[in-house]
Structure formats: C-alpha cells, structure tokens
Short mmCIF file of C-alpha atoms in Angstrom, two decimals:
data_model
loop_
_atom_site.label_atom_id
_atom_site.label_comp_id
_atom_site.label_asym_id
_atom_site.label_seq_id
_atom_site.Cartn_x
_atom_site.Cartn_y
_atom_site.Cartn_z
CA MET A 206 -19.82 20.71 -23.05
CA THR A 207 -18.36 22.50 -20.25
CA PRO A 208 -15.43 20.01 -19.75
CA ASN A 209 -14.37 17.70 -17.41
CA PRO A 210 -17.06 15.15 -15.66
CA THR A 211 -17.37 16.35 -11.89
CA ASN A 212 -18.09 12.67 -11.37
CA ALA A 213 -14.66 12.24 -12.18
CA PRO A 214 -12.46 11.72 -8.85
CA ALA A 215 -10.16 13.83 -7.50
CA ARG A 216 -6.35 12.18 -8.26
CA LEU A 217 -3.26 12.71 -7.11
CA GLY A 218 -0.49 13.80 -9.24
CA VAL A 219 3.24 14.11 -7.78
CA GLN A 220 6.24 15.65 -9.88
CA LEU A 221 9.46 14.53 -8.76
CA GLN A 222 11.81 17.43 -10.09
CA PRO A 223 14.96 15.88 -11.28
CA GLN A 224 17.17 18.12 -9.32
CA HIS A 225 19.53 18.40 -6.70
CA ALA A 226 19.07 14.41 -5.70
CA ASN A 227 21.46 11.55 -7.46
CA TYR A 228 19.83 8.60 -9.24
CA THR A 229 19.21 6.04 -6.09
CA GLN A 230 17.03 9.69 -4.49
CA ILE A 231 14.89 9.90 -7.56
CA ARG A 232 15.08 6.11 -8.34
CA ASP A 233 13.75 5.30 -3.84
CA ALA A 234 11.49 8.51 -4.66
CA VAL A 235 8.92 6.68 -6.77
CA LEU A 236 8.90 3.27 -5.03
CA ARG A 237 7.80 5.22 -1.94
CA MET A 238 5.04 7.37 -4.38
CA GLU A 239 4.02 4.28 -5.82
CA ASP A 240 3.71 3.00 -1.57
CA LEU A 241 2.23 6.09 -1.13
CA GLY A 242 -0.96 5.83 -3.43
CA VAL A 243 -0.34 8.68 -5.61
CA ASP A 244 -2.34 7.80 -8.33
CA VAL A 245 0.48 9.90 -11.45
CA VAL A 246 4.39 9.82 -10.45
CA PHE A 247 5.77 13.01 -13.22
CA ASN A 248 9.31 14.58 -14.05
CA TRP A 249 9.80 17.39 -16.03
CA ASP A 250 11.77 17.79 -19.52
CA HIS A 251 14.56 20.00 -18.70
CA PHE A 252 18.46 19.87 -19.27
CA PHE A 253 18.88 22.19 -15.36
CA PRO A 254 18.01 22.79 -12.31
CA LEU A 255 15.21 25.76 -12.27
CA SER A 256 15.15 26.97 -8.72
CA GLY A 257 18.28 26.90 -5.93
CA ASP A 258 21.74 25.95 -7.14
CA ARG A 259 21.85 26.69 -11.15
CA GLU A 260 24.97 24.43 -11.72
CA GLY A 261 23.61 21.83 -8.97
CA LEU A 262 22.57 17.71 -9.88
CA HIS A 263 20.10 18.12 -13.29
CA PHE A 264 19.03 14.41 -15.20
CA GLU A 265 17.29 13.97 -18.50
CA ALA A 266 13.14 12.90 -18.34
CA TRP A 267 12.83 10.55 -21.15
CA THR A 268 15.97 7.80 -20.51
CA MET A 269 14.42 8.48 -16.71
CA LEU A 270 11.19 6.93 -17.40
CA GLY A 271 12.61 4.10 -18.78
CA ALA A 272 13.19 3.21 -15.79
CA TRP A 273 10.05 3.99 -14.20
CA ALA A 274 8.11 2.54 -16.15
CA GLU A 275 9.03 -0.71 -16.48
CA GLN A 276 10.41 -0.64 -11.93
CA THR A 277 5.73 0.36 -11.71
CA GLU A 278 3.06 -1.97 -11.01
CA ARG A 279 -0.08 1.16 -10.79
CA VAL A 280 1.25 4.73 -10.92
CA GLU A 281 0.64 6.51 -13.85
CA PHE A 282 3.51 8.44 -15.30
CA GLY A 283 4.41 11.40 -17.45
CA THR A 284 6.32 14.48 -18.55
CA LEU A 285 5.20 18.15 -16.78
CA VAL A 286 5.34 18.47 -19.33
CA ASN A 287 7.08 17.05 -21.96
CA CYS A 288 9.71 19.97 -24.49
CA ASN A 289 8.32 19.79 -27.99
CA SER A 290 11.29 21.24 -29.71
CA TYR A 291 13.43 18.84 -27.90
CA ARG A 292 12.41 16.09 -30.55
CA ASN A 293 10.80 14.81 -33.36
CA ALA A 294 7.97 14.53 -32.58
CA ASP A 295 7.87 10.78 -34.70
CA LEU A 296 10.17 10.39 -32.23
CA GLN A 297 8.24 11.86 -29.68
CA ALA A 298 5.18 8.61 -30.70
CA ASP A 299 7.80 6.16 -30.97
CA MET A 300 8.96 7.05 -27.52
CA ALA A 301 5.59 7.30 -25.90
CA ARG A 302 4.46 4.41 -27.48
CA THR A 303 7.58 1.95 -26.43
CA LEU A 304 7.07 3.08 -22.14
CA ASP A 305 3.42 2.77 -22.94
CA HIS A 306 4.72 -0.74 -23.62
CA ILE A 307 7.04 -1.38 -20.81
CA SER A 308 5.02 -0.52 -18.51
CA ALA A 309 1.87 -2.55 -19.28
CA LYS A 310 2.69 -5.52 -17.27
CA GLY A 311 0.40 -9.17 -16.91
CA GLY A 312 -1.69 -8.29 -20.45
CA ASP A 313 -2.25 -4.79 -18.69
CA THR A 314 -2.48 -1.71 -20.78
CA GLY A 315 0.78 0.81 -20.68
CA ARG A 316 0.72 3.64 -18.06
CA PHE A 317 2.36 6.55 -19.52
CA ILE A 318 0.80 9.52 -20.00
CA PHE A 319 1.83 12.20 -22.67
CA GLY A 320 2.07 15.53 -20.82
CA THR A 321 3.83 18.28 -23.82
CA GLY A 322 4.29 21.47 -24.13
CA SER A 323 5.48 24.52 -26.28
CA GLY A 324 8.68 25.58 -24.80
CA TRP A 325 9.70 28.30 -22.19
CA PHE A 326 12.77 28.35 -20.67
CA GLU A 327 16.29 29.17 -23.27
CA ARG A 328 18.54 29.07 -21.39
CA ASP A 329 17.94 24.64 -22.26
CA TYR A 330 17.13 26.22 -25.91
CA ASP A 331 20.48 27.63 -25.39
CA GLU A 332 22.99 25.34 -24.58
CA TYR A 333 21.63 22.72 -26.31
CA GLY A 334 21.34 24.75 -29.56
CA TYR A 335 18.14 24.52 -30.27
CA GLU A 336 16.21 27.72 -31.75
CA PHE A 337 13.84 29.71 -29.29
CA GLY A 338 12.12 32.03 -31.06
CA THR A 339 9.09 33.09 -30.02
CA VAL A 340 6.40 32.07 -27.80
CA GLY A 341 3.58 31.78 -31.12
CA SER A 342 6.49 30.39 -33.14
CA ARG A 343 6.83 28.07 -30.25
CA LEU A 344 2.92 27.11 -30.33
CA ASP A 345 2.86 26.88 -34.18
CA ASP A 346 5.31 23.32 -33.76
CA LEU A 347 3.74 21.87 -31.82
CA ALA A 348 0.39 22.33 -33.53
CA GLU A 349 2.28 21.10 -36.06
CA ALA A 350 3.57 17.93 -34.39
CA LEU A 351 0.37 17.40 -32.24
CA PRO A 352 -1.77 15.28 -35.70
CA ARG A 353 1.91 14.39 -36.31
CA VAL A 354 2.61 12.18 -32.98
CA LYS A 355 -1.15 10.55 -33.82
CA ALA A 356 -0.96 10.12 -37.40
CA ARG A 357 2.35 8.44 -36.08
CA TRP A 358 1.64 6.00 -33.19
CA ALA A 359 -1.48 4.44 -35.95
CA LYS A 360 0.92 3.37 -37.77
CA LEU A 361 3.41 1.57 -35.30
CA ASN A 362 4.12 -1.94 -34.50
CA PRO A 363 2.67 -2.79 -32.69
CA ALA A 364 0.84 -0.25 -31.70
CA PRO A 365 0.06 1.83 -28.28
CA THR A 366 -1.97 -0.25 -26.11
CA ARG A 367 -3.97 2.02 -24.93
CA GLY A 368 -5.89 5.25 -26.70
CA ILE A 369 -1.53 7.00 -24.47
CA PRO A 370 -3.64 10.00 -22.92
CA ILE A 371 -2.67 13.85 -24.31
CA MET A 372 -1.76 16.43 -21.32
CA ILE A 373 -1.10 20.43 -22.61
CA GLY A 374 0.03 22.71 -20.70
CA GLY A 375 -0.78 26.54 -20.22
CA LYS A 376 -3.41 29.10 -20.10
CA GLY A 377 -3.31 31.05 -24.17
CA GLU A 378 -7.11 31.42 -24.88
CA GLN A 379 -6.22 31.58 -28.54
CA LYS A 380 -3.67 29.18 -29.23
CA THR A 381 -3.14 26.68 -26.73
CA LEU A 382 -6.59 26.39 -25.28
CA ARG A 383 -7.44 25.27 -29.13
CA LEU A 384 -4.92 22.73 -29.46
CA VAL A 385 -6.34 21.36 -25.01
CA ALA A 386 -9.58 21.62 -27.49
CA GLU A 387 -8.60 19.77 -30.43
CA HIS A 388 -5.94 16.76 -28.73
CA ALA A 389 -6.32 16.67 -25.37
CA ASP A 390 -7.39 14.50 -22.50
CA ILE A 391 -6.24 16.55 -19.50
CA TRP A 392 -5.57 19.49 -19.86
CA HIS A 393 -3.10 21.56 -17.17
CA SER A 394 -2.16 24.78 -15.78
CA PHE A 395 -2.29 27.28 -12.45
CA VAL A 396 -4.81 28.93 -12.89
CA ALA A 397 -6.27 30.24 -10.40
CA PRO A 398 -9.69 29.20 -9.29
CA GLY A 399 -11.20 32.59 -9.12
CA ASP A 400 -10.39 32.26 -13.04
CA LEU A 401 -10.46 28.86 -14.12
CA GLN A 402 -15.15 29.24 -15.80
CA HIS A 403 -13.18 31.49 -17.26
CA LYS A 404 -10.59 30.05 -19.48
CA LEU A 405 -12.70 26.81 -19.24
CA ASP A 406 -15.85 28.83 -21.16
CA VAL A 407 -13.33 29.61 -23.80
CA LEU A 408 -12.17 26.07 -23.95
CA ALA A 409 -15.64 24.81 -24.48
CA ARG A 410 -16.29 28.39 -27.36
CA TRP A 411 -13.02 26.43 -29.08
CA GLY A 412 -14.55 22.73 -28.58
CA GLU A 413 -17.71 23.08 -30.85
CA LYS A 414 -15.00 25.79 -33.78
CA VAL A 415 -12.86 22.10 -33.35
CA GLY A 416 -16.26 19.84 -33.89
CA ARG A 417 -14.71 17.91 -30.96
CA ASP A 418 -17.19 17.62 -27.25
CA VAL A 419 -14.58 18.72 -24.86
CA SER A 420 -16.98 18.09 -22.10
CA GLY A 421 -14.46 14.24 -20.93
CA ILE A 422 -10.99 16.73 -20.70
CA THR A 423 -9.94 16.62 -17.78
CA ILE A 424 -9.02 19.14 -15.74
CA SER A 425 -5.64 19.37 -14.31
CA ASN A 426 -3.72 22.55 -11.44
CA GLU A 427 -0.73 22.30 -9.46
CA LEU A 428 -1.51 23.03 -5.94
CA SER A 429 -0.22 26.00 -4.06
CA ARG A 430 3.85 25.43 -3.56
CA GLY A 431 4.78 25.15 -0.42
CA SER A 432 1.41 25.19 1.42
CA LEU A 433 -0.91 22.71 2.80
CA ASP A 434 -3.75 25.47 2.25
CA ASP A 435 -6.71 23.12 1.79
CA GLY A 436 -9.06 25.87 1.45
CA HIS A 437 -7.35 27.08 -1.97
CA ALA A 438 -7.36 23.12 -3.22
CA ASP A 439 -11.17 23.01 -2.30
CA ALA A 440 -11.64 25.91 -4.19
CA LEU A 441 -10.27 23.84 -6.85
CA TYR A 442 -11.83 21.08 -7.19
CA ALA A 443 -15.39 23.25 -6.15
CA ALA A 444 -14.86 25.15 -9.90
CA GLY A 445 -14.06 21.75 -12.47
CA VAL A 446 -10.36 20.22 -10.78
CA ARG A 447 -10.41 17.24 -10.31
CA LEU A 448 -6.79 16.93 -10.88
CA PHE A 449 -3.97 17.77 -8.29
CA THR A 450 -0.27 17.63 -9.59
CA LEU A 451 2.68 19.26 -6.32
CA GLY A 452 5.93 19.23 -6.88
CA LEU A 453 8.86 18.21 -4.68
CA SER A 454 12.33 18.89 -5.96
CA GLY A 455 15.42 16.45 -4.40
CA PRO A 456 17.46 15.81 -2.47
CA HIS A 457 14.97 14.28 -0.05
CA TYR A 458 11.40 14.61 -1.94
CA ASP A 459 9.47 14.56 1.50
CA ASP A 460 7.09 13.12 1.14
CA THR A 461 5.11 14.83 4.33
CA PRO A 462 2.79 17.17 1.70
CA VAL A 463 2.47 14.14 0.08
CA ARG A 464 0.30 11.84 2.58
CA HIS A 465 -1.93 15.28 3.50
CA TRP A 466 -3.01 15.75 0.09
CA LEU A 467 -3.01 11.63 -0.32
CA ALA A 468 -6.27 11.98 2.85
CA TRP A 469 -8.03 15.35 1.17
CA ARG A 470 -8.17 12.84 -2.03
CA ASP A 471 -9.39 10.68 -0.25
CA ARG A 472 -12.16 12.71 1.92
CA LYS A 473 -12.70 14.68 -1.09
CA ASN A 474 -13.74 11.03 -3.18
CA ARG A 475 -15.33 10.08 0.20
CA GLU A 476 -18.25 12.64 0.39
CA ALA A 477 -18.92 13.17 -3.61
CA GLY A 478 -19.35 9.51 -3.37
CA VAL A 479 -17.06 8.38 -6.42
CA GLY A 480 -15.18 5.44 -6.15
CA ALA A 481 -11.61 5.59 -5.01
CA ALA A 482 -9.07 7.13 -6.38
CA ALA A 483 -7.31 4.87 -9.43
#
C-alpha cells in the first residue's frame, strides 16, 4: 500500500540548529516554539557548525534533549537526525527510553521521536575519532543497529511509555528506503515534489518485499530554506507530505517564518477537514 495516510493533519517541525548561539538563546527559542504551537522541535547531531563560522559556538545534541524533555509540556522533540555512528546502538535505545520518560508529564506518554540516520559529516568523524568508512558501510551499520535498538526497548525496565516513533532520514533506494520500510514510522527527505511519487513507489515495493504494510508511514520533508513559498509547500502536501520541517540557525532563531508556516498548516488542516495539529 502507498505510504502516508492522506487524511492525517499537516504538522510543523522546527529544527533549532545548535550553532552560533549560547544555551540561553537556545532554551528561550524552544519555549517560544512551543508557545507558538509548533508540533515538533528538533536539533541536529553534529559537533561543529555546518554554516557560517565553522569554528563558531556549538552544542551537543543528546544532552540538550534531556533539558528540552524537562522544560517542555506539549511539543514532541528529537534530533533531525541522530548519527548512528557516534553511539552504541543499545546505549542509543536506553537514552531514547530515558528521554521518553522525562518528557511524560502528568501521566501522559512521552514525546520523544527517535530520528536517526547513517551520518555524513566527515569533520565530526575525523575530529572525534570515529571511523568514517563509506556511505555503504555506514548504512550497513545503521541496518545492524536498528534491530538492536528495538530489541533493547523490549528489555528495558521500565519500558518506554509508548512505541517510540522512529524517523529515518535519507532517500537512497537500495538501502535507505528498505530500512524505512522495515523500521520507520516517519520518513524524512529533501526530495522535490515531482520526484516523491517515484520514491514512494520504491518504498511501497520494499514494504511488499519485507512483509510490512507501509501505508501508515508519515512522509516528512523540508520546506524551502529562506523562502515563504506556499506553492512549493502546496506541491509537497499534494504529493503526500504531512510533516513539514523548517531549519533555523542561531543566534536569534527568527520566528517570522515559523508564524507563516503555522498559519499555512492550520489553513491546510481546515481545508482538509482534519483535526487541528496536536
């Protein structure tokens, strides 16, 4: 079956890139995003800035997520995306379970999303002493890690408060989309609207091969960077995207585009007659 139920509400995720800002600015931005009504707040899993001054301010992802889990009340959160290479798979699972529990407030279930990928930024590997390998070897490592993560979740005491959603990033048809078909609840990419149907067809075929119904996988995609192009977002929506992500860099984390895309999200949901975004 084709991925992504088209009656699902549109949702907005904001990636607060942990670069060029002090932590007070990042903490304040998280609270502001939740107050505005953003659905998901992400950071990224790197050790150095990816744009601007490459020696600028930067913070580590997972320790930051612990603070986010405690300071927020409603918004889901995670990393867009975790680098599988940097941490043992069972440790990743335990960290994710712990974040899940920290973020469960008042008896509710947790709000952590386990976004993960195979890694790509060679400087991180070189400076922190990880073996960079090849695209293929890193994807093979991810393929080996994902069953371990899920198996560890089944063993932990206490168990996670919910089935922690797995988001996998990437678009490769031979390995990545197979992993999405096997393991993901959310598939994230930067694929253009006109190319999405082909990728979704590939994903559906992988679902048939691995014996999993992929129709419930949420399709996630990046909004045009630095643009308020409703036409591009409309095309992504028509192609089946329901989680739209927007990257913001420090130090100021300008919320002007966030307000624009929240209004667009709400309009889409009214037009579709679906419930307001969670």
